[in-house]
Amino acid sequence: MEYFLGLDGGASGTTCAVATSDGAVVGIGHSGPSNHILAPGGRDRARGAVTGAVGQALAAAGLGPMTFRAAQFGMTGITRGTEQARVFGEVVKDALGAAIVLVENDAVIAWSAALAGRPGVIVIAGTGSVAFGEDPGGRQARTGGWGYIFGDEGSGFALGCGAVRAALHARDGTGRSTILTARLPEAVGMPLADVPMAFYEGRIDRSRIATLARAVTRAAAEDDEVARELVEEGAAALARLVAAVIAQLQWPEGPVPVGPVGGVFEAGPTVLRPLGRALARLAPSAVLVPPQFAPAVGGVLLAMRAAGVELRPQILALLSATWQMRVAGVPAGV
């Protein structure tokens, strides 16, 4: 039996899936952050995260150490061919055995997961934001993903940061009134005025600020004008990323599927409706479609593709069913 590994790694944590060649997910593993490979301690952090997630997945499958037929890693902040990818590849080869090891940006495996490896575009709005697409000719393009200082418009962090800024301005009397002034302290767990210094001093991080996006989308759903504008501006920024990817690639006549991925979209219509309106203006061929798989499964799909496995409908169906079973805690073999 041949086994394939897909791993989704980043600032919030690391998730991996182990699957057989017929598409059965036999184990899922989780561990801590695995990003910033070139930062001090980055190699050790990445090695620990990879070995932890893979070891947990193998244990869940009732398997011991093995050599995978192929392993696909999708990592935040890493792009194929860069120094970060080279160093991460060295760490991975030290940490596990695989005949084929592929290292890509996490947007690539998110695209594979959302669209089951078929042509189209994905837009990610989690802690950060990025868009990625592949056209029917295999050409690829990516926009965004430049981090919280130079980019990440429309992301959870951008929404959370914008909410804190708007609430502070309302508190000072220099901005419009918003219910965010009252909602954010409870959401972040501290007085509003303490949030900036807590962030500057590292007592709360970007992921914590990104969680405030939920307070923003709830306020927008309640028709708070400030929150609604933050959501609409974020949706427009995400639509621009998608439109730029579509423009860089070549498509036949007809719709281009666009899969929305990431925690910001958990708000449902509150975010998806303004995103749809913005796409209608900027990229009329774009059609929003629900993502099909989790990113780690997208890694499995790409690992299989790299090994020459034909992604038949039976394989996709079994991946979907067994992933849901493993997530629900049903052990492999049941």
Short mmCIF file of N, CA, C and O in Angstrom, two decimals, residues 14-147:
data_model
loop_
_atom_site.label_atom_id
_atom_site.label_comp_id
_atom_site.label_asym_id
_atom_site.label_seq_id
_atom_site.Cartn_x
_atom_site.Cartn_y
_atom_site.Cartn_z
N THR A 14 -0.49 23.81 12.38
CA THR A 14 -0.11 22.89 11.30
C THR A 14 -1.06 21.70 11.31
O THR A 14 -1.30 21.11 12.37
N THR A 15 -1.59 21.36 10.14
CA THR A 15 -2.50 20.21 10.01
C THR A 15 -2.01 19.33 8.87
O THR A 15 -1.64 19.84 7.80
N CYS A 16 -2.01 18.02 9.09
CA CYS A 16 -1.62 17.13 8.00
C CYS A 16 -2.63 16.01 7.87
O CYS A 16 -3.35 15.67 8.81
N ALA A 17 -2.69 15.45 6.67
CA ALA A 17 -3.56 14.31 6.37
C ALA A 17 -2.72 13.24 5.70
O ALA A 17 -1.89 13.53 4.84
N VAL A 18 -2.94 12.00 6.10
CA VAL A 18 -2.29 10.85 5.49
C VAL A 18 -3.38 10.04 4.79
O VAL A 18 -4.42 9.74 5.39
N ALA A 19 -3.14 9.72 3.52
CA ALA A 19 -4.15 9.00 2.74
C ALA A 19 -3.50 7.89 1.93
O ALA A 19 -2.31 7.94 1.61
N THR A 20 -4.30 6.89 1.59
CA THR A 20 -3.84 5.80 0.73
C THR A 20 -4.04 6.18 -0.73
O THR A 20 -4.70 7.17 -1.06
N SER A 21 -3.51 5.36 -1.61
CA SER A 21 -3.57 5.67 -3.04
C SER A 21 -4.99 5.59 -3.60
O SER A 21 -5.26 6.12 -4.68
N ASP A 22 -5.91 4.93 -2.88
CA ASP A 22 -7.29 4.89 -3.36
C ASP A 22 -8.12 6.05 -2.83
O ASP A 22 -9.31 6.17 -3.13
N GLY A 23 -7.53 6.92 -2.01
CA GLY A 23 -8.21 8.11 -1.53
C GLY A 23 -8.74 8.03 -0.12
O GLY A 23 -9.44 8.95 0.32
N ALA A 24 -8.40 7.01 0.63
CA ALA A 24 -8.89 6.89 2.00
C ALA A 24 -7.98 7.68 2.95
O ALA A 24 -6.79 7.39 3.05
N VAL A 25 -8.54 8.68 3.60
CA VAL A 25 -7.80 9.40 4.64
C VAL A 25 -7.78 8.52 5.87
O VAL A 25 -8.82 8.19 6.44
N VAL A 26 -6.57 8.13 6.30
CA VAL A 26 -6.46 7.20 7.43
C VAL A 26 -6.02 7.89 8.72
O VAL A 26 -6.13 7.30 9.80
N GLY A 27 -5.53 9.11 8.61
CA GLY A 27 -5.11 9.81 9.82
C GLY A 27 -4.97 11.30 9.61
O GLY A 27 -4.60 11.75 8.52
N ILE A 28 -5.30 12.06 10.65
CA ILE A 28 -5.14 13.52 10.65
C ILE A 28 -4.31 13.89 11.87
O ILE A 28 -4.50 13.32 12.96
N GLY A 29 -3.39 14.84 11.71
CA GLY A 29 -2.57 15.28 12.82
C GLY A 29 -2.51 16.79 12.90
O GLY A 29 -2.62 17.48 11.88
N HIS A 30 -2.35 17.30 14.11
CA HIS A 30 -2.28 18.74 14.33
C HIS A 30 -1.07 19.07 15.22
O HIS A 30 -0.68 18.27 16.08
N SER A 31 -0.50 20.24 15.01
CA SER A 31 0.59 20.71 15.87
C SER A 31 0.62 22.23 15.81
O SER A 31 -0.27 22.87 15.24
N GLY A 32 1.68 22.81 16.36
CA GLY A 32 1.77 24.26 16.46
C GLY A 32 2.22 24.95 15.20
O GLY A 32 2.35 24.33 14.13
N PRO A 33 2.50 26.25 15.28
CA PRO A 33 2.90 27.04 14.11
C PRO A 33 4.18 26.51 13.47
O PRO A 33 5.06 25.97 14.14
N SER A 34 4.27 26.69 12.14
CA SER A 34 5.45 26.23 11.41
C SER A 34 5.93 27.28 10.41
O SER A 34 6.55 26.95 9.40
N ASN A 35 5.63 28.55 10.68
CA ASN A 35 5.98 29.62 9.74
C ASN A 35 7.31 30.28 10.12
O ASN A 35 7.94 29.93 11.12
N HIS A 36 7.75 31.23 9.31
CA HIS A 36 8.97 32.02 9.52
C HIS A 36 10.19 31.11 9.68
O HIS A 36 10.91 31.15 10.67
N ILE A 37 10.43 30.30 8.65
CA ILE A 37 11.50 29.31 8.68
C ILE A 37 12.89 29.95 8.83
O ILE A 37 13.79 29.36 9.43
N LEU A 38 13.08 31.18 8.32
CA LEU A 38 14.39 31.82 8.39
C LEU A 38 14.58 32.68 9.64
O LEU A 38 15.66 33.20 9.87
N ALA A 39 13.54 32.81 10.46
CA ALA A 39 13.65 33.57 11.70
C ALA A 39 14.44 32.76 12.73
O ALA A 39 14.58 31.54 12.60
N PRO A 40 14.99 33.42 13.75
CA PRO A 40 15.69 32.67 14.79
C PRO A 40 14.80 31.57 15.37
O PRO A 40 13.65 31.82 15.74
N GLY A 41 15.32 30.36 15.42
CA GLY A 41 14.56 29.22 15.90
C GLY A 41 13.57 28.66 14.91
O GLY A 41 12.84 27.71 15.23
N GLY A 42 13.54 29.21 13.69
CA GLY A 42 12.54 28.79 12.71
C GLY A 42 12.69 27.35 12.27
O GLY A 42 11.69 26.65 12.08
N ARG A 43 13.92 26.88 12.09
CA ARG A 43 14.13 25.49 11.67
C ARG A 43 13.60 24.52 12.72
O ARG A 43 12.91 23.55 12.41
N ASP A 44 13.96 24.78 13.97
CA ASP A 44 13.52 23.88 15.04
C ASP A 44 12.01 23.92 15.21
O ASP A 44 11.37 22.88 15.44
N ARG A 45 11.42 25.12 15.08
CA ARG A 45 9.96 25.22 15.19
C ARG A 45 9.27 24.44 14.07
O ARG A 45 8.31 23.71 14.31
N ALA A 46 9.79 24.59 12.85
CA ALA A 46 9.19 23.89 11.72
C ALA A 46 9.37 22.38 11.86
O ALA A 46 8.44 21.60 11.60
N ARG A 47 10.57 21.95 12.26
CA ARG A 47 10.81 20.52 12.43
C ARG A 47 9.88 19.93 13.48
O ARG A 47 9.29 18.86 13.29
N GLY A 48 9.73 20.63 14.60
CA GLY A 48 8.85 20.14 15.65
C GLY A 48 7.41 20.08 15.21
O GLY A 48 6.68 19.13 15.54
N ALA A 49 6.97 21.10 14.45
CA ALA A 49 5.58 21.12 13.99
C ALA A 49 5.31 20.00 13.00
O ALA A 49 4.28 19.32 13.07
N VAL A 50 6.24 19.79 12.06
CA VAL A 50 6.05 18.75 11.06
C VAL A 50 6.06 17.37 11.69
O VAL A 50 5.15 16.55 11.46
N THR A 51 7.07 17.09 12.51
CA THR A 51 7.14 15.76 13.13
C THR A 51 5.96 15.53 14.07
O THR A 51 5.44 14.41 14.16
N GLY A 52 5.52 16.59 14.76
CA GLY A 52 4.38 16.45 15.66
C GLY A 52 3.11 16.12 14.92
O GLY A 52 2.36 15.20 15.30
N ALA A 53 2.82 16.87 13.84
CA ALA A 53 1.58 16.65 13.08
C ALA A 53 1.61 15.31 12.37
O ALA A 53 0.62 14.56 12.38
N VAL A 54 2.74 14.98 11.74
CA VAL A 54 2.83 13.70 11.01
C VAL A 54 2.77 12.53 11.99
O VAL A 54 2.08 11.54 11.74
N GLY A 55 3.47 12.64 13.11
CA GLY A 55 3.44 11.56 14.10
C GLY A 55 2.04 11.33 14.63
O GLY A 55 1.61 10.18 14.81
N GLN A 56 1.30 12.40 14.87
CA GLN A 56 -0.06 12.27 15.37
C GLN A 56 -0.95 11.61 14.32
O GLN A 56 -1.79 10.76 14.65
N ALA A 57 -0.78 12.00 13.05
CA ALA A 57 -1.59 11.41 11.98
C ALA A 57 -1.30 9.93 11.82
O ALA A 57 -2.21 9.11 11.66
N LEU A 58 -0.02 9.56 11.87
CA LEU A 58 0.33 8.15 11.73
C LEU A 58 -0.18 7.33 12.92
O LEU A 58 -0.66 6.21 12.75
N ALA A 59 -0.10 7.91 14.11
CA ALA A 59 -0.62 7.21 15.28
C ALA A 59 -2.12 7.01 15.17
O ALA A 59 -2.64 5.93 15.51
N ALA A 60 -2.83 8.02 14.69
CA ALA A 60 -4.28 7.90 14.51
C ALA A 60 -4.63 6.82 13.51
O ALA A 60 -5.68 6.17 13.60
N ALA A 61 -3.73 6.62 12.52
CA ALA A 61 -3.96 5.60 11.49
C ALA A 61 -3.47 4.22 11.93
O ALA A 61 -3.66 3.24 11.20
N GLY A 62 -2.83 4.15 13.10
CA GLY A 62 -2.27 2.88 13.55
C GLY A 62 -1.04 2.48 12.78
O GLY A 62 -0.72 1.29 12.65
N LEU A 63 -0.31 3.47 12.29
CA LEU A 63 0.88 3.22 11.48
C LEU A 63 2.13 3.72 12.19
O LEU A 63 2.07 4.65 12.99
N GLY A 64 3.25 3.12 11.87
CA GLY A 64 4.53 3.57 12.38
C GLY A 64 5.25 4.43 11.35
O GLY A 64 4.68 4.78 10.31
N PRO A 65 6.50 4.82 11.62
CA PRO A 65 7.28 5.62 10.66
C PRO A 65 7.33 4.93 9.29
O PRO A 65 7.42 3.69 9.21
N MET A 66 7.26 5.72 8.23
CA MET A 66 7.23 5.15 6.89
C MET A 66 7.84 6.13 5.89
O MET A 66 8.11 7.29 6.21
N THR A 67 8.03 5.64 4.67
CA THR A 67 8.41 6.49 3.55
C THR A 67 7.17 6.70 2.68
O THR A 67 6.60 5.73 2.16
N PHE A 68 6.75 7.95 2.55
CA PHE A 68 5.57 8.26 1.75
C PHE A 68 5.90 8.22 0.27
O PHE A 68 7.03 8.53 -0.14
N ARG A 69 4.91 7.86 -0.54
CA ARG A 69 5.11 7.91 -1.99
C ARG A 69 5.35 9.35 -2.42
O ARG A 69 6.21 9.61 -3.28
N ALA A 70 4.62 10.28 -1.85
CA ALA A 70 4.81 11.70 -2.14
C ALA A 70 4.23 12.51 -1.00
O ALA A 70 3.26 12.10 -0.36
N ALA A 71 4.85 13.67 -0.74
CA ALA A 71 4.39 14.56 0.32
C ALA A 71 4.36 15.98 -0.21
O ALA A 71 5.34 16.46 -0.80
N GLN A 72 3.22 16.65 -0.04
CA GLN A 72 3.04 18.03 -0.48
C GLN A 72 2.84 18.92 0.73
O GLN A 72 1.93 18.70 1.54
N PHE A 73 3.70 19.95 0.85
CA PHE A 73 3.61 20.90 1.95
C PHE A 73 3.14 22.24 1.41
O PHE A 73 3.67 22.75 0.42
N GLY A 74 2.14 22.82 2.06
CA GLY A 74 1.66 24.16 1.71
C GLY A 74 1.90 25.07 2.90
O GLY A 74 1.27 24.91 3.94
N MET A 75 2.81 26.03 2.75
CA MET A 75 3.30 26.78 3.90
C MET A 75 3.07 28.29 3.73
O MET A 75 3.37 28.87 2.68
N THR A 76 2.56 28.90 4.78
CA THR A 76 2.42 30.36 4.79
C THR A 76 3.78 31.02 4.66
O THR A 76 4.74 30.64 5.34
N GLY A 77 3.88 32.00 3.77
CA GLY A 77 5.12 32.77 3.64
C GLY A 77 6.22 32.10 2.86
O GLY A 77 7.34 32.61 2.81
N ILE A 78 5.94 30.95 2.25
CA ILE A 78 6.96 30.24 1.46
C ILE A 78 6.46 30.08 0.03
O ILE A 78 5.32 29.67 -0.19
N THR A 79 7.33 30.41 -0.93
CA THR A 79 7.01 30.26 -2.34
C THR A 79 8.04 29.36 -2.99
O THR A 79 9.23 29.42 -2.66
N ARG A 80 7.59 28.51 -3.88
CA ARG A 80 8.48 27.57 -4.57
C ARG A 80 9.70 28.29 -5.16
O ARG A 80 9.58 29.34 -5.78
N GLY A 81 10.88 27.70 -4.97
CA GLY A 81 12.10 28.23 -5.56
C GLY A 81 12.81 29.29 -4.74
O GLY A 81 13.87 29.77 -5.14
N THR A 82 12.25 29.67 -3.60
CA THR A 82 12.87 30.69 -2.76
C THR A 82 13.80 30.05 -1.73
O THR A 82 13.82 28.82 -1.54
N GLU A 83 14.57 30.88 -1.05
CA GLU A 83 15.45 30.40 0.00
C GLU A 83 14.64 29.76 1.12
O GLU A 83 15.05 28.73 1.70
N GLN A 84 13.48 30.35 1.43
CA GLN A 84 12.62 29.75 2.46
C GLN A 84 12.21 28.34 2.08
O GLN A 84 12.20 27.43 2.93
N ALA A 85 11.86 28.14 0.81
CA ALA A 85 11.45 26.81 0.35
C ALA A 85 12.61 25.82 0.43
O ALA A 85 12.43 24.66 0.81
N ARG A 86 13.81 26.28 0.06
CA ARG A 86 14.98 25.40 0.11
C ARG A 86 15.26 24.94 1.54
O ARG A 86 15.47 23.76 1.80
N VAL A 87 15.26 25.90 2.47
CA VAL A 87 15.55 25.56 3.86
C VAL A 87 14.47 24.67 4.43
O VAL A 87 14.75 23.68 5.13
N PHE A 88 13.20 24.99 4.15
CA PHE A 88 12.12 24.15 4.65
C PHE A 88 12.22 22.74 4.08
O PHE A 88 11.98 21.75 4.79
N GLY A 89 12.59 22.63 2.81
CA GLY A 89 12.76 21.31 2.20
C GLY A 89 13.83 20.50 2.91
O GLY A 89 13.68 19.28 3.10
N GLU A 90 14.92 21.15 3.31
CA GLU A 90 15.97 20.46 4.05
C GLU A 90 15.44 19.95 5.39
O GLU A 90 15.72 18.82 5.80
N VAL A 91 14.68 20.80 6.08
CA VAL A 91 14.11 20.41 7.37
C VAL A 91 13.18 19.21 7.20
O VAL A 91 13.22 18.25 7.97
N VAL A 92 12.34 19.26 6.17
CA VAL A 92 11.37 18.19 5.94
C VAL A 92 12.07 16.87 5.64
O VAL A 92 11.69 15.81 6.16
N LYS A 93 13.11 16.92 4.81
CA LYS A 93 13.80 15.69 4.44
C LYS A 93 14.50 15.07 5.65
O LYS A 93 14.67 13.84 5.72
N ASP A 94 14.90 15.91 6.60
CA ASP A 94 15.47 15.39 7.85
C ASP A 94 14.40 14.79 8.75
O ASP A 94 14.68 13.89 9.55
N ALA A 95 13.17 15.31 8.62
CA ALA A 95 12.11 14.95 9.57
C ALA A 95 11.29 13.74 9.15
O ALA A 95 10.70 13.08 9.98
N LEU A 96 11.22 13.45 7.84
CA LEU A 96 10.41 12.31 7.39
C LEU A 96 10.94 11.79 6.07
O LEU A 96 11.72 12.46 5.38
N GLY A 97 10.49 10.58 5.71
CA GLY A 97 10.90 9.99 4.45
C GLY A 97 9.80 10.10 3.41
O GLY A 97 8.64 9.81 3.70
N ALA A 98 10.16 10.53 2.20
CA ALA A 98 9.20 10.62 1.10
C ALA A 98 9.96 10.56 -0.21
O ALA A 98 11.01 11.19 -0.36
N ALA A 99 9.44 9.77 -1.15
CA ALA A 99 10.09 9.67 -2.45
C ALA A 99 10.02 10.98 -3.21
O ALA A 99 10.94 11.35 -3.95
N ILE A 100 8.93 11.70 -3.05
CA ILE A 100 8.74 13.01 -3.70
C ILE A 100 8.36 14.01 -2.61
O ILE A 100 7.41 13.78 -1.85
N VAL A 101 9.10 15.10 -2.50
CA VAL A 101 8.80 16.15 -1.53
C VAL A 101 8.59 17.46 -2.29
O VAL A 101 9.46 17.91 -3.04
N LEU A 102 7.41 18.06 -2.11
CA LEU A 102 7.06 19.30 -2.78
C LEU A 102 6.72 20.35 -1.74
O LEU A 102 5.97 20.08 -0.80
N VAL A 103 7.27 21.56 -1.91
CA VAL A 103 7.01 22.66 -0.99
C VAL A 103 6.44 23.82 -1.78
O VAL A 103 7.06 24.29 -2.74
N GLU A 104 5.26 24.27 -1.40
CA GLU A 104 4.57 25.36 -2.08
C GLU A 104 4.00 26.33 -1.05
O GLU A 104 3.94 26.03 0.14
N ASN A 105 3.55 27.46 -1.54
CA ASN A 105 2.80 28.39 -0.71
C ASN A 105 1.47 27.74 -0.30
O ASN A 105 0.91 26.93 -1.04
N ASP A 106 0.96 28.11 0.86
CA ASP A 106 -0.30 27.51 1.32
C ASP A 106 -1.47 27.85 0.40
O ASP A 106 -2.47 27.12 0.38
N ALA A 107 -1.35 28.92 -0.37
CA ALA A 107 -2.42 29.25 -1.31
C ALA A 107 -2.58 28.17 -2.38
O ALA A 107 -3.70 27.93 -2.86
N VAL A 108 -1.50 27.50 -2.73
CA VAL A 108 -1.56 26.48 -3.78
C VAL A 108 -2.37 25.27 -3.31
O VAL A 108 -3.23 24.76 -4.04
N ILE A 109 -2.13 24.81 -2.08
CA ILE A 109 -2.90 23.65 -1.63
C ILE A 109 -4.33 24.06 -1.30
O ILE A 109 -5.26 23.25 -1.43
N ALA A 110 -4.53 25.32 -0.91
CA ALA A 110 -5.90 25.79 -0.69
C ALA A 110 -6.68 25.80 -2.00
O ALA A 110 -7.87 25.45 -2.03
N TRP A 111 -6.02 26.19 -3.09
CA TRP A 111 -6.67 26.14 -4.41
C TRP A 111 -7.00 24.70 -4.79
O TRP A 111 -8.14 24.39 -5.20
N SER A 112 -6.04 23.79 -4.63
CA SER A 112 -6.27 22.39 -4.95
C SER A 112 -7.44 21.84 -4.16
O SER A 112 -8.28 21.09 -4.68
N ALA A 113 -7.52 22.22 -2.88
CA ALA A 113 -8.59 21.73 -2.02
C ALA A 113 -9.94 22.29 -2.41
O ALA A 113 -10.93 21.56 -2.54
N ALA A 114 -9.99 23.59 -2.59
CA ALA A 114 -11.27 24.25 -2.85
C ALA A 114 -11.90 23.79 -4.16
O ALA A 114 -13.12 23.62 -4.25
N LEU A 115 -11.06 23.59 -5.18
CA LEU A 115 -11.57 23.28 -6.52
C LEU A 115 -11.25 21.86 -6.96
O LEU A 115 -11.41 21.53 -8.14
N ALA A 116 -10.80 21.02 -6.01
CA ALA A 116 -10.48 19.62 -6.31
C ALA A 116 -9.48 19.52 -7.46
O ALA A 116 -9.56 18.60 -8.29
N GLY A 117 -8.53 20.46 -7.51
CA GLY A 117 -7.48 20.42 -8.51
C GLY A 117 -7.89 20.88 -9.89
O GLY A 117 -7.10 20.77 -10.84
N ARG A 118 -9.10 21.40 -10.02
CA ARG A 118 -9.57 21.85 -11.34
C ARG A 118 -9.26 23.33 -11.55
O ARG A 118 -9.05 24.08 -10.59
N PRO A 119 -9.24 23.80 -12.81
CA PRO A 119 -8.93 25.20 -13.08
C PRO A 119 -9.89 26.15 -12.37
O PRO A 119 -11.09 25.86 -12.22
N GLY A 120 -9.36 27.27 -11.95
CA GLY A 120 -10.16 28.26 -11.25
C GLY A 120 -9.29 29.07 -10.31
O GLY A 120 -8.06 28.98 -10.35
N VAL A 121 -9.93 29.85 -9.47
CA VAL A 121 -9.23 30.79 -8.58
C VAL A 121 -9.75 30.60 -7.16
O VAL A 121 -10.93 30.29 -6.96
N ILE A 122 -8.86 30.75 -6.20
CA ILE A 122 -9.30 30.81 -4.80
C ILE A 122 -8.86 32.15 -4.22
O ILE A 122 -7.86 32.74 -4.65
N VAL A 123 -9.64 32.63 -3.27
CA VAL A 123 -9.26 33.82 -2.52
C VAL A 123 -9.30 33.45 -1.05
O VAL A 123 -10.31 32.96 -0.56
N ILE A 124 -8.18 33.64 -0.38
CA ILE A 124 -8.06 33.29 1.03
C ILE A 124 -8.18 34.55 1.87
O ILE A 124 -7.49 35.54 1.62
N ALA A 125 -9.04 34.51 2.86
CA ALA A 125 -9.15 35.60 3.84
C ALA A 125 -9.19 34.97 5.22
O ALA A 125 -10.26 34.65 5.74
N GLY A 126 -8.02 34.74 5.75
CA GLY A 126 -7.87 34.25 7.11
C GLY A 126 -7.19 35.33 7.93
O GLY A 126 -7.59 36.49 7.88
N THR A 127 -6.14 34.97 8.64
CA THR A 127 -5.34 36.00 9.31
C THR A 127 -4.78 36.96 8.27
O THR A 127 -4.74 38.17 8.47
N GLY A 128 -4.33 36.42 7.12
CA GLY A 128 -3.88 37.23 5.99
C GLY A 128 -4.79 37.04 4.80
O GLY A 128 -5.86 36.42 4.91
N SER A 129 -4.39 37.55 3.64
CA SER A 129 -5.20 37.38 2.43
C SER A 129 -4.30 37.19 1.22
O SER A 129 -3.20 37.75 1.14
N VAL A 130 -4.78 36.39 0.27
CA VAL A 130 -4.05 36.11 -0.96
C VAL A 130 -5.02 35.47 -1.94
O VAL A 130 -6.04 34.90 -1.53
N ALA A 131 -4.75 35.60 -3.23
CA ALA A 131 -5.52 34.90 -4.26
C ALA A 131 -4.56 34.12 -5.13
O ALA A 131 -3.42 34.53 -5.37
N PHE A 132 -5.03 32.97 -5.61
CA PHE A 132 -4.21 32.10 -6.45
C PHE A 132 -5.12 31.41 -7.45
O PHE A 132 -6.26 31.07 -7.14
N GLY A 133 -4.59 31.20 -8.66
CA GLY A 133 -5.39 30.50 -9.66
C GLY A 133 -4.54 29.72 -10.63
O GLY A 133 -3.34 29.98 -10.80
N GLU A 134 -5.18 28.74 -11.25
CA GLU A 134 -4.56 27.97 -12.34
C GLU A 134 -5.58 27.86 -13.45
O GLU A 134 -6.74 27.53 -13.21
N ASP A 135 -5.15 28.18 -14.69
CA ASP A 135 -6.08 28.13 -15.81
C ASP A 135 -6.03 26.75 -16.48
O ASP A 135 -5.23 25.89 -16.09
N PRO A 136 -6.88 26.50 -17.47
CA PRO A 136 -6.92 25.17 -18.09
C PRO A 136 -5.61 24.75 -18.74
O PRO A 136 -5.37 23.55 -18.92
N GLY A 137 -4.75 25.71 -19.07
CA GLY A 137 -3.45 25.39 -19.65
C GLY A 137 -2.37 25.12 -18.63
O GLY A 137 -1.22 24.88 -18.99
N GLY A 138 -2.71 25.16 -17.34
CA GLY A 138 -1.73 24.90 -16.29
C GLY A 138 -0.94 26.13 -15.87
O GLY A 138 -0.05 26.03 -15.02
N ARG A 139 -1.25 27.29 -16.45
CA ARG A 139 -0.56 28.53 -16.04
C ARG A 139 -1.11 28.97 -14.69
O ARG A 139 -2.30 28.87 -14.44
N GLN A 140 -0.22 29.49 -13.85
CA GLN A 140 -0.60 29.88 -12.50
C GLN A 140 -0.28 31.35 -12.24
O GLN A 140 0.62 31.92 -12.85
N ALA A 141 -1.03 31.95 -11.33
CA ALA A 141 -0.79 33.34 -10.93
C ALA A 141 -1.22 33.51 -9.49
O ALA A 141 -2.14 32.84 -9.01
N ARG A 142 -0.54 34.41 -8.80
CA ARG A 142 -0.87 34.71 -7.40
C ARG A 142 -0.83 36.21 -7.19
O ARG A 142 0.02 36.91 -7.75
N THR A 143 -1.75 36.73 -6.40
CA THR A 143 -1.74 38.14 -6.02
C THR A 143 -1.94 38.24 -4.52
O THR A 143 -2.63 37.42 -3.91
N GLY A 144 -1.37 39.28 -3.93
CA GLY A 144 -1.49 39.47 -2.49
C GLY A 144 -0.53 38.59 -1.72
O GLY A 144 0.48 38.10 -2.24
N GLY A 145 -0.84 38.41 -0.43
CA GLY A 145 0.03 37.60 0.40
C GLY A 145 1.27 38.33 0.86
O GLY A 145 2.29 37.69 1.18
N TRP A 146 1.21 39.66 0.95
CA TRP A 146 2.39 40.45 1.27
C TRP A 146 2.52 40.78 2.75
O TRP A 146 3.33 41.61 3.14
N GLY A 147 1.70 40.16 3.58
CA GLY A 147 1.85 40.35 5.01
C GLY A 147 1.06 41.53 5.54
O GLY A 147 0.56 42.38 4.81
#
